PDB file of C-alpha atoms and ligand atoms in Angstrom:
ATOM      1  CA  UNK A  17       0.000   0.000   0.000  1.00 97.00           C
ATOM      2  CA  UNK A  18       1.596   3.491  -1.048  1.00 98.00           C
ATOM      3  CA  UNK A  19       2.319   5.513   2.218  1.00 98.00           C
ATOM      4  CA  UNK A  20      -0.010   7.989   1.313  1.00 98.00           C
ATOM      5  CA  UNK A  21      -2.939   5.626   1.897  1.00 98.00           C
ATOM      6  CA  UNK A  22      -5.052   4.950   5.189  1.00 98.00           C
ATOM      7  CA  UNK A  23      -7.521   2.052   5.815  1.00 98.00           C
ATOM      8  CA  UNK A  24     -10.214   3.695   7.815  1.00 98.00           C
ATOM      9  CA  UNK A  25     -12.486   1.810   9.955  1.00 97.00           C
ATOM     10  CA  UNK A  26     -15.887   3.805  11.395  1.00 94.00           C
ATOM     11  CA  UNK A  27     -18.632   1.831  13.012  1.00 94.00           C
ATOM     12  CA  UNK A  28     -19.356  -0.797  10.157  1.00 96.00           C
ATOM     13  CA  UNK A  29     -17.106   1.558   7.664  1.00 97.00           C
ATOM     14  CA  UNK A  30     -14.177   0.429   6.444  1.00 98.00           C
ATOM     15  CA  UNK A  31     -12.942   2.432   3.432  1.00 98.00           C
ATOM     16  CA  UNK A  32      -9.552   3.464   2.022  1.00 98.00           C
ATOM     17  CA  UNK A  33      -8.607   7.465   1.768  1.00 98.00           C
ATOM     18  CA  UNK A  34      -5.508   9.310   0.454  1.00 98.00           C
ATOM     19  CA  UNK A  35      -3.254  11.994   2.999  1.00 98.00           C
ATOM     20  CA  UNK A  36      -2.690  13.378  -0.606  1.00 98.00           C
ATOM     21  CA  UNK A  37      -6.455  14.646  -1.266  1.00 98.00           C
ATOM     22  CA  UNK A  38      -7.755  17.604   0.750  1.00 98.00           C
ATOM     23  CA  UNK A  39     -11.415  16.776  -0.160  1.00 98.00           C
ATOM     24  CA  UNK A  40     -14.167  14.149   1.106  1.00 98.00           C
ATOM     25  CA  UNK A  41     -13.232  10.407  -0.682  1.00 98.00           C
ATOM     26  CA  UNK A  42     -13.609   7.287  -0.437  1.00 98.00           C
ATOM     27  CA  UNK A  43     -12.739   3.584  -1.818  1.00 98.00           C
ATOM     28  CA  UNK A  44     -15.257   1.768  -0.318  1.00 98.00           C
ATOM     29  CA  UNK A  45     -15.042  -2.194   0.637  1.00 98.00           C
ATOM     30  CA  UNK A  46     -17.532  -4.562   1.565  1.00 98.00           C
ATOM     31  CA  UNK A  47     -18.606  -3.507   4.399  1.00 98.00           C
ATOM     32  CA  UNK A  48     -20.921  -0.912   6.179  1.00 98.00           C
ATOM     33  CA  UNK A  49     -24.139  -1.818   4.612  1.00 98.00           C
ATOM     34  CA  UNK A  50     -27.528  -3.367   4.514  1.00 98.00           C
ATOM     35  CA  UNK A  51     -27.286  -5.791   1.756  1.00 98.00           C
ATOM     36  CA  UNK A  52     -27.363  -9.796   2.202  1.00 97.00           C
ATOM     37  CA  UNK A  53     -25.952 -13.168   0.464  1.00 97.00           C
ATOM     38  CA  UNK A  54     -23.615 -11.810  -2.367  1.00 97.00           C
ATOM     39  CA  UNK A  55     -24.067  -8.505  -2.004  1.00 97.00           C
ATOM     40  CA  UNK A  56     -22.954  -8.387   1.676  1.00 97.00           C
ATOM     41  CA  UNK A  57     -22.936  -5.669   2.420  1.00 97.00           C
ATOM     42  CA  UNK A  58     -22.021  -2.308   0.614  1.00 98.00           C
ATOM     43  CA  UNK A  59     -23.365  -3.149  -2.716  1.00 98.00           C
ATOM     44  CA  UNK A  60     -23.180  -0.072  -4.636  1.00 98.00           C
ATOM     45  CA  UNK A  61     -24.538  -1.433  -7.561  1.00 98.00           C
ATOM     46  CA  UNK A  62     -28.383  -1.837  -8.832  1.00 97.00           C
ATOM     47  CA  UNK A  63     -27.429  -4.406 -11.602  1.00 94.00           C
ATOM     48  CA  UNK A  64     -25.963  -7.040  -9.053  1.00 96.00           C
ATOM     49  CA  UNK A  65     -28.664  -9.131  -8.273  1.00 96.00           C
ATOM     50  CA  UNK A  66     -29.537  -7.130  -5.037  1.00 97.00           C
ATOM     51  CA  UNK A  67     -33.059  -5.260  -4.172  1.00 97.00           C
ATOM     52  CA  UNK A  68     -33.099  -1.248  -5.075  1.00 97.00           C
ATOM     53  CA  UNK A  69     -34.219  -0.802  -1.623  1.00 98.00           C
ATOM     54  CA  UNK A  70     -30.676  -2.136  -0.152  1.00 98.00           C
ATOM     55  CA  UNK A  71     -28.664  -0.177  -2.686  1.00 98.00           C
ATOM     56  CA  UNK A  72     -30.544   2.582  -1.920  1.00 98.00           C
ATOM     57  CA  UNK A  73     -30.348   2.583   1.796  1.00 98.00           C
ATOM     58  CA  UNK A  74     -26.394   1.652   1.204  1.00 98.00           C
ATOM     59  CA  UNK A  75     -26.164   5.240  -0.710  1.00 98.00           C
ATOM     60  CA  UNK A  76     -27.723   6.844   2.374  1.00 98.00           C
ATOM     61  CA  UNK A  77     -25.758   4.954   4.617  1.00 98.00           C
ATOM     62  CA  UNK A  78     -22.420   6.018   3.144  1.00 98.00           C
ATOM     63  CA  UNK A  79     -23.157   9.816   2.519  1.00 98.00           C
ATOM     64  CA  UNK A  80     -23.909  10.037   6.103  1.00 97.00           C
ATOM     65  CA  UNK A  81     -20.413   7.968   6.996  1.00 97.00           C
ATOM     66  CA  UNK A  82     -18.805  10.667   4.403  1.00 98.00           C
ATOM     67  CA  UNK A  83     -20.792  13.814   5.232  1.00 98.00           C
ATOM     68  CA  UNK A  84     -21.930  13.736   1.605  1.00 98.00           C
ATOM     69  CA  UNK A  85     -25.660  15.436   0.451  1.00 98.00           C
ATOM     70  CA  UNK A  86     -27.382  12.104  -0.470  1.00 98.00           C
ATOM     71  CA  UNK A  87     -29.789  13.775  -2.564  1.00 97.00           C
ATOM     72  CA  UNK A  88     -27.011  14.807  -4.881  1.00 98.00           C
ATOM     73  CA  UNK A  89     -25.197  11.676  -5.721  1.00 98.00           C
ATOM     74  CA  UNK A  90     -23.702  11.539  -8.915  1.00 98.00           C
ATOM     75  CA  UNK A  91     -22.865   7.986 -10.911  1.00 98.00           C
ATOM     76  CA  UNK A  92     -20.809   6.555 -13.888  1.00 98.00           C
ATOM     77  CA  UNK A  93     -22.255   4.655 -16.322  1.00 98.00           C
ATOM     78  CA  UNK A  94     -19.471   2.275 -17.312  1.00 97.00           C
ATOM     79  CA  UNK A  95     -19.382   1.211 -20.548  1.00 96.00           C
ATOM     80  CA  UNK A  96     -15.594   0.237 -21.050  1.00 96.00           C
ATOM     81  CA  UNK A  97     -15.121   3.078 -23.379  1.00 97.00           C
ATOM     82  CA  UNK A  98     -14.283   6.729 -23.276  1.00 97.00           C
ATOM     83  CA  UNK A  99     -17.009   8.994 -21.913  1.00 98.00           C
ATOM     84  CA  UNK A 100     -16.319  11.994 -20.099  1.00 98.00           C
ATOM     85  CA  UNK A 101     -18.979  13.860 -19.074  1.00 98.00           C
ATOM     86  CA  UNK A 102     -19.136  17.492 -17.161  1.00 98.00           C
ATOM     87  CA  UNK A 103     -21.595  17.169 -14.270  1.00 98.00           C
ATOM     88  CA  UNK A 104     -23.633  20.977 -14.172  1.00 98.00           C
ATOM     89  CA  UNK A 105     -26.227  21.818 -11.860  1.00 98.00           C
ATOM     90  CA  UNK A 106     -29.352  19.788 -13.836  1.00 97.00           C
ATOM     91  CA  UNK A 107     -26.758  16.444 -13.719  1.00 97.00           C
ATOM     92  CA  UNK A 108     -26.438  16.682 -10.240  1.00 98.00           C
ATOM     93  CA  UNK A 109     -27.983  13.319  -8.569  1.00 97.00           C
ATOM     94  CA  UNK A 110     -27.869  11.615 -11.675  1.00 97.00           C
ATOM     95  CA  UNK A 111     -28.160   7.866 -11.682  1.00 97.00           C
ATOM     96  CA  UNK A 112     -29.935   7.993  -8.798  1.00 97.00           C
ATOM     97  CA  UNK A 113     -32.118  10.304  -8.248  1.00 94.00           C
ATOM     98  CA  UNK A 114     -32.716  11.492 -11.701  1.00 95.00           C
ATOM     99  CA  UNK A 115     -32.192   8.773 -14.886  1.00 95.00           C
ATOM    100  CA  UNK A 116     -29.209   8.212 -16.198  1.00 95.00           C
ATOM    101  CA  UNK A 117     -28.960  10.158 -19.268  1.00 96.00           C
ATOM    102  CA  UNK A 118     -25.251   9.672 -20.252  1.00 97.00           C
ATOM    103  CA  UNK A 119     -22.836   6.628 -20.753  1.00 97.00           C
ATOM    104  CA  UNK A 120     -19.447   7.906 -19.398  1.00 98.00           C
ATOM    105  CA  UNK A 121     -17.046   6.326 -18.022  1.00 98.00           C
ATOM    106  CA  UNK A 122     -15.954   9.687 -16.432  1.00 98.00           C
ATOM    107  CA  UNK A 123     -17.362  12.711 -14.558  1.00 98.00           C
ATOM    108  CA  UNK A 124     -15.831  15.660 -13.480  1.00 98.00           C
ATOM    109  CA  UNK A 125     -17.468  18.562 -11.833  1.00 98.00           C
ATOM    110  CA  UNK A 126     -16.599  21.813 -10.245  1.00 98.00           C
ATOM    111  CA  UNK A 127     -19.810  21.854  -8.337  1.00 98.00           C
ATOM    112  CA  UNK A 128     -19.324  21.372  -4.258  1.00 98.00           C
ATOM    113  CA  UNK A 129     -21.210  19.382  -2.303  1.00 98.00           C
ATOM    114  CA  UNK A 130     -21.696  16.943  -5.249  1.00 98.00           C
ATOM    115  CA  UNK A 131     -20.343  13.413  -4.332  1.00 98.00           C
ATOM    116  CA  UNK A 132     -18.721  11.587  -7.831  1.00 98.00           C
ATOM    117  CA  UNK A 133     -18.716   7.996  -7.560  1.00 98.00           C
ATOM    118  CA  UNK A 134     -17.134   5.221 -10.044  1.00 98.00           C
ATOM    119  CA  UNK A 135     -17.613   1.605  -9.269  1.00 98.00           C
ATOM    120  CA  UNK A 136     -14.525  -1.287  -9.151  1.00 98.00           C
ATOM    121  CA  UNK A 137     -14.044  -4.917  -8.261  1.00 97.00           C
ATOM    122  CA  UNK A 138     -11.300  -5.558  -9.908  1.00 97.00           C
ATOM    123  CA  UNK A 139     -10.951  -2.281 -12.221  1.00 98.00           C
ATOM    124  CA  UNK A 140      -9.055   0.851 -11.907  1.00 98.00           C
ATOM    125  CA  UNK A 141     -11.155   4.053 -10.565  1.00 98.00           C
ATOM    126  CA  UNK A 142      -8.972   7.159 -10.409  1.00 98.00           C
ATOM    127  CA  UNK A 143      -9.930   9.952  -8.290  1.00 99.00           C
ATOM    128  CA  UNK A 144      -8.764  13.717  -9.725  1.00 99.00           C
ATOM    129  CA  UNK A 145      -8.578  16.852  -7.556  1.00 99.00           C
ATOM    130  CA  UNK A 146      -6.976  19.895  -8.611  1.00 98.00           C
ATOM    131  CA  UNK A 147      -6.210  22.295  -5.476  1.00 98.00           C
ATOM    132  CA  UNK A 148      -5.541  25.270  -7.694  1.00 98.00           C
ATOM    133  CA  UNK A 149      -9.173  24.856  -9.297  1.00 98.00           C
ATOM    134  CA  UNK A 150     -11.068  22.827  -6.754  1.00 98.00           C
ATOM    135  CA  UNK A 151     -12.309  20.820  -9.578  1.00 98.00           C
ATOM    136  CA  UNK A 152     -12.756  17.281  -9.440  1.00 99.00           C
ATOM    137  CA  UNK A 153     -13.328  14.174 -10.870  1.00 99.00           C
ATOM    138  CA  UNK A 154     -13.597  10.250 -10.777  1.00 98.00           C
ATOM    139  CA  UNK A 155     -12.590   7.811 -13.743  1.00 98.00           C
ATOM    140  CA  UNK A 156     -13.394   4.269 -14.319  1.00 98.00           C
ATOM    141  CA  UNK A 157     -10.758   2.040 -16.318  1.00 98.00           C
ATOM    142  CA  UNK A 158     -10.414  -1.548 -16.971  1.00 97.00           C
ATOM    143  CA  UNK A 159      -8.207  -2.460 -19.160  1.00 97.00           C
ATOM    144  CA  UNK A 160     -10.022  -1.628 -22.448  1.00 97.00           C
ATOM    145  CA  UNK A 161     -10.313   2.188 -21.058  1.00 98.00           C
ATOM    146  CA  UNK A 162      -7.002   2.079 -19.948  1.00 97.00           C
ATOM    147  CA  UNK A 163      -5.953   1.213 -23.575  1.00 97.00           C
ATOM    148  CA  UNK A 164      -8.089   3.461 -25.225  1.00 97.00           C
ATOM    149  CA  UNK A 165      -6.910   6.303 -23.294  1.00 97.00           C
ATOM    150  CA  UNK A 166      -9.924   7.521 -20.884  1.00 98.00           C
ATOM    151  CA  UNK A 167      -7.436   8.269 -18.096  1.00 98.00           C
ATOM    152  CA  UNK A 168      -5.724  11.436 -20.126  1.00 98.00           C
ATOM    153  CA  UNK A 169      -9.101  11.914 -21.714  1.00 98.00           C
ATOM    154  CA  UNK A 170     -10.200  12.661 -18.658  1.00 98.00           C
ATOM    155  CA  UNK A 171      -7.615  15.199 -17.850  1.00 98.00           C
ATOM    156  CA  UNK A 172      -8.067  17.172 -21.472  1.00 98.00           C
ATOM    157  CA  UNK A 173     -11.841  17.321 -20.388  1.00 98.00           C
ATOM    158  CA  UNK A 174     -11.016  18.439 -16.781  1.00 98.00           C
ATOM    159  CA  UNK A 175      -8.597  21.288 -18.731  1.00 98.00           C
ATOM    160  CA  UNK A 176     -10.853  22.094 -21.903  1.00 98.00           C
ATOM    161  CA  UNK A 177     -14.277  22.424 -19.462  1.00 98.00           C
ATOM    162  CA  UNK A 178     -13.086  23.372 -15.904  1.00 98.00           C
ATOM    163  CA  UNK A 179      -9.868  25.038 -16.495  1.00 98.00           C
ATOM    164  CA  UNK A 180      -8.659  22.438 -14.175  1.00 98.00           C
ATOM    165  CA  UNK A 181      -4.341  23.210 -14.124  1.00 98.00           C
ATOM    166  CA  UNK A 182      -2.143  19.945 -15.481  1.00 98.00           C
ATOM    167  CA  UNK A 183       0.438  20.729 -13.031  1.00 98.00           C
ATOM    168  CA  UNK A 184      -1.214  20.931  -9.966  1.00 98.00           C
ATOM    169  CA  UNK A 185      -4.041  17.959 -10.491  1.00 98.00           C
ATOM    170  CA  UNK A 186      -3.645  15.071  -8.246  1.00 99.00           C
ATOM    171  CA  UNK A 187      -4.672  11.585  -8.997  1.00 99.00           C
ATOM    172  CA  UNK A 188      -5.054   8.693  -7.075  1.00 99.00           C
ATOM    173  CA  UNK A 189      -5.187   5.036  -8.520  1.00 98.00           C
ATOM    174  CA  UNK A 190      -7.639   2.608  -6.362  1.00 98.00           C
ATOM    175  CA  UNK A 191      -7.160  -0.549  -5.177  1.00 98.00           C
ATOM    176  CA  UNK A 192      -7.818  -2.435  -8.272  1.00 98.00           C
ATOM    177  CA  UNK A 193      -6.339  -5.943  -9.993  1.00 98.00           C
ATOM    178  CA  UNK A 194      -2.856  -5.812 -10.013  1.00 98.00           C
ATOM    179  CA  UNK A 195      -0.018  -7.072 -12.415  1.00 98.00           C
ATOM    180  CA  UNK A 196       0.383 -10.333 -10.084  1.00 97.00           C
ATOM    181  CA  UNK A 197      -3.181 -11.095 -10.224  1.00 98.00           C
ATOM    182  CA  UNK A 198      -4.097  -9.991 -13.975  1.00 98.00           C
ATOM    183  CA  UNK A 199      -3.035 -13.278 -16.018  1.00 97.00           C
ATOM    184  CA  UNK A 200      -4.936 -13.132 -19.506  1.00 98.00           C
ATOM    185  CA  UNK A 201      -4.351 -14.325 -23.174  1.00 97.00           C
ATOM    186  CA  UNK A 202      -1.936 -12.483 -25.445  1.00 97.00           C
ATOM    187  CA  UNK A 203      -5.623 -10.888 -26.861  1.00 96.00           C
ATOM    188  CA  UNK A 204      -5.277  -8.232 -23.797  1.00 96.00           C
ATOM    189  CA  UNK A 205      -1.366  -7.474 -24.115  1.00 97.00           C
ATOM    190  CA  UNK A 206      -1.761  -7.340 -28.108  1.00 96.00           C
ATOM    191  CA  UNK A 207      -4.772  -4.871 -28.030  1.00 95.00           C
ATOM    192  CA  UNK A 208      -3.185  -1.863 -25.611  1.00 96.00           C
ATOM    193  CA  UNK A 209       0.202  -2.410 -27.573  1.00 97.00           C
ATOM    194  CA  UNK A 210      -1.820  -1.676 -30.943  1.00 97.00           C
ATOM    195  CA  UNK A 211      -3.482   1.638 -28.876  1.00 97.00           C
ATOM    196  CA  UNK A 212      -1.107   2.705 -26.911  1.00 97.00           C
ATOM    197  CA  UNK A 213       2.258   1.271 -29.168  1.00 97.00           C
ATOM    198  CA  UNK A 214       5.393   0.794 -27.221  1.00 96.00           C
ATOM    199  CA  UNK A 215       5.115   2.492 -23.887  1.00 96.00           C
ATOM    200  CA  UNK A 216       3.198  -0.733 -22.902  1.00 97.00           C
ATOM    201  CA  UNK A 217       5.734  -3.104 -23.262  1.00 97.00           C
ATOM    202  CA  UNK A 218       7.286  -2.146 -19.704  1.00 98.00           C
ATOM    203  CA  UNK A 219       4.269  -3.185 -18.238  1.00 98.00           C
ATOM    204  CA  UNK A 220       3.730  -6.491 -19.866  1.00 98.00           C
ATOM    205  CA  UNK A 221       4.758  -9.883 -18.151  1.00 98.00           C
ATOM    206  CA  UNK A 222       5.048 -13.079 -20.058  1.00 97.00           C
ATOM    207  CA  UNK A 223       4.953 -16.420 -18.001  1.00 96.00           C
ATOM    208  CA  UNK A 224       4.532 -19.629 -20.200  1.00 94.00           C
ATOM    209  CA  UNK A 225       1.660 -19.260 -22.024  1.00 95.00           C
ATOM    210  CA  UNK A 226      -0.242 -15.935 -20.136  1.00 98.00           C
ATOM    211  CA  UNK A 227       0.397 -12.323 -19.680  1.00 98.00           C
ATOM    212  CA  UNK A 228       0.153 -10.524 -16.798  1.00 98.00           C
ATOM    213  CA  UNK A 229      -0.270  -6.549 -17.505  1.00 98.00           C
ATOM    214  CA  UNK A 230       0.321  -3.324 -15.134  1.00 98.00           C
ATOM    215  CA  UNK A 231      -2.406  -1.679 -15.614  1.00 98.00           C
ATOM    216  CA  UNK A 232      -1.851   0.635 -12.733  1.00 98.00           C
ATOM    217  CA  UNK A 233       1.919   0.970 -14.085  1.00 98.00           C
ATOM    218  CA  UNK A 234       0.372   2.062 -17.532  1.00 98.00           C
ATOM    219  CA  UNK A 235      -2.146   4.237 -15.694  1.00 98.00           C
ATOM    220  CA  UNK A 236       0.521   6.006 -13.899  1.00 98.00           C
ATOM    221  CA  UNK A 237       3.055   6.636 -17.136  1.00 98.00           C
ATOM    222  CA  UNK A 238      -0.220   7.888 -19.211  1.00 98.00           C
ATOM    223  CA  UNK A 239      -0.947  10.536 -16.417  1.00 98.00           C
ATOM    224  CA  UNK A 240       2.514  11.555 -16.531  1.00 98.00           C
ATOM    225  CA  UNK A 241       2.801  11.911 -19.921  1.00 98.00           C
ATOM    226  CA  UNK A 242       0.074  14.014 -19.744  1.00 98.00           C
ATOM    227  CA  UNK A 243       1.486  16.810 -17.485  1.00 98.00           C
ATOM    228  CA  UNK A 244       0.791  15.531 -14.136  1.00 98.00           C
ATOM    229  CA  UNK A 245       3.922  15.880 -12.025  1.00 98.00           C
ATOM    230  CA  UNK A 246       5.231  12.523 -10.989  1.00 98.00           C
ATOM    231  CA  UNK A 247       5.077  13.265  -7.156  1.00 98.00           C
ATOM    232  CA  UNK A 248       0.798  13.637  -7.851  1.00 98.00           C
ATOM    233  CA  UNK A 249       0.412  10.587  -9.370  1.00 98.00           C
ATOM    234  CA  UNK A 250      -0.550   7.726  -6.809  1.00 98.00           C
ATOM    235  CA  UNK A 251      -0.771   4.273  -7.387  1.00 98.00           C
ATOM    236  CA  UNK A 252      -2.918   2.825  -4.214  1.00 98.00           C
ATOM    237  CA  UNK A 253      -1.065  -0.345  -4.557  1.00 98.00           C
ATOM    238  CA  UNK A 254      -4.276  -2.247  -3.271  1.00 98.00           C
ATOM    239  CA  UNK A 255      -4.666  -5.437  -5.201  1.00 98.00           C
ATOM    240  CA  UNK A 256      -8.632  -6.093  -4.918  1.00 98.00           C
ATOM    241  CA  UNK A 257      -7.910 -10.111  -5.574  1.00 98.00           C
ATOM    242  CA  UNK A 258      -5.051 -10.512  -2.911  1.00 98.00           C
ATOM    243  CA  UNK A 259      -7.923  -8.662  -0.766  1.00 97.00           C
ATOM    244  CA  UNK A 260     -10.778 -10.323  -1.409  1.00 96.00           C
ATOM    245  CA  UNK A 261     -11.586 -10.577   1.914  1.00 97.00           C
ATOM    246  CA  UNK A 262     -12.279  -6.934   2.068  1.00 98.00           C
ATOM    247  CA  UNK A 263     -12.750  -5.922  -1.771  1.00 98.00           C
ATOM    248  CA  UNK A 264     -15.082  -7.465  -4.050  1.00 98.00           C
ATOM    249  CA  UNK A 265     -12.923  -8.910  -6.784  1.00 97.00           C
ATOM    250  CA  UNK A 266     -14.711  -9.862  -9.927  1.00 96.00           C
ATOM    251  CA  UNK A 267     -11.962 -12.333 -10.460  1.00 95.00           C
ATOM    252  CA  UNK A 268     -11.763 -14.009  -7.489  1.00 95.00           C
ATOM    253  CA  UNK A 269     -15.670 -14.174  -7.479  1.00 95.00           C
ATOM    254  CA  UNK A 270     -16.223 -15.503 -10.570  1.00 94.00           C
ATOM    255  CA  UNK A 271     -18.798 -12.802 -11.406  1.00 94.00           C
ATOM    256  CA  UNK A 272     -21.219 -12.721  -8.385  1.00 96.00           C
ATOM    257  CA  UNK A 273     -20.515 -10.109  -6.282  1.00 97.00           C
ATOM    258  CA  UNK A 274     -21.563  -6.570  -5.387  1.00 98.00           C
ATOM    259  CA  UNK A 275     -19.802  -3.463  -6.677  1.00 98.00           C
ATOM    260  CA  UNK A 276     -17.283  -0.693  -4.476  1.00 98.00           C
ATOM    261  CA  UNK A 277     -17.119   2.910  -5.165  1.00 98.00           C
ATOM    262  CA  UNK A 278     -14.395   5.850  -5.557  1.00 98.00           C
ATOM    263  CA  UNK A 279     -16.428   8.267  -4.334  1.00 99.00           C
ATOM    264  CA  UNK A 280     -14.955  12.139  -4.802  1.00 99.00           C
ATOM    265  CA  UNK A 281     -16.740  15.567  -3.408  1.00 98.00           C
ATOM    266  CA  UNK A 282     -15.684  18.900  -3.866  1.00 98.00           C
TER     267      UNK A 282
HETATM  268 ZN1   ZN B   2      -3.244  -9.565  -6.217  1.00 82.75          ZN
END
């Protein structure tokens, strides 16, 4: 775990913050909720097999734990692609209390008191905070994101729409599948080297016949290489399979699980 990180444990709360981000945040785990069976207990997620109710009451649960307006949740709609989406007054509470209307991957916002969250078991949700700007925002990656470039996507959006400042934006890199745990086919390696070209190959593994890819590695270089200074970019270094006794890990699960959050407010 980078030394920046804290595992925070409040009543039924446990979640993970950064010393690095002046702002309310979280990376949720498992627990602090209502939800039962495979959901136990924060489920975060209304497409998991568990009853709107609990998710709902799980929402209220952990604004109150953050000291978060509940009414003005904001969710992701992840997609594995490369939506970034500005979050203005009328989007405030979206995917919750209003429809979803988008299919983003991102948000950013420079609204306060508006709680971003991402979801993860298993894949990469960055949280983005700008001091200079107090602008924020929250980015879901697996690896097809991560190869298709949402990360620094997200950062030209943050610039172009916020006037967020390259050199003074901090980003933090959940607790996510790491290189260790992340064995695939050559299909995975091959696509983000025929995206992203050579920077990749660093951050590739070969052992016999698998691959095992650093995705948070490649998440970190990208941000760089976008103007971030190296000393704001953190890697968590939370592997959600090594800690599936705290994390949801869609791997270690096979599939039937609830769903965490990176949840950001300005
Ligand atoms: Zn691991």
């Amino acid at each position: 775990m980078h030394q920046s990180m804290c595992r925070i444990q409040r009543g039924p709360f446990v979640y993970y913050t950064c010393r690095r981000l002046p702002v309310r945040h979280a990376f949720t785990t498992k627990f602090g909720g209502v939800s039962t069976g495979h959901c136990e207990s924060l489920n975060l997620g209304f497409n998991r097999g568990d009853t709107e109710e609990n998710v709902r009451e799980n929402y209220r649960r952990l604004a109150e734990a953050l000291g978060v307006p509940d009414a003005r949740w904001t969710l992701t709609k992840q997609i594995h692609e490369t939506g970034v989406s500005v979050v203005e007054e009328e989007q405030a509470g979206m995917g919750l209390h209003q429809p979803m209307a988008w299919q983003s991957d991102a948000i950013v916002t420079a609204l306060p008191d508006t709680p971003l969250i991402g979801f993860y078991a298993d894949c990469v949700v960055t949280l983005l905070y700008d001091p200079a700007t107090h602008t924020a925002g929250v980015c879901h990656s697996g690896w097809r994101g991560m190869a298709a470039g949402i990360l620094p996507k997200t950062v030209a959006v943050m610039e172009q729409k916020l006037g967020t400042k390259r050199d003074s934006l901090i980003a933090v890199l959940g607790p996510s599948i790491r290189q260790e745990c992340f064995e695939t086919d050559a299909d995975v390696p091959e696509a983000m080297e025929r995206q992203l070209g050579a920077l990749v190959q660093p951050y590739i593994m070969e052992k016999g016949p698998k691959f095992h890819v650093d995705l948070q590695g490649i998440g970190v270089k990208l941000l760089q290489d976008a103007g971030l200074a190296p000393e704001n970019v953190i890697d968590s270094g939370i592997c959600t399979m090594c800690h599936a006794d705290e994390f949801w890990s869609h791997r270690a699960t096979h599939g039937l699980r609830g769903v965490q959050g990176g949840v950001i407010c300005l």
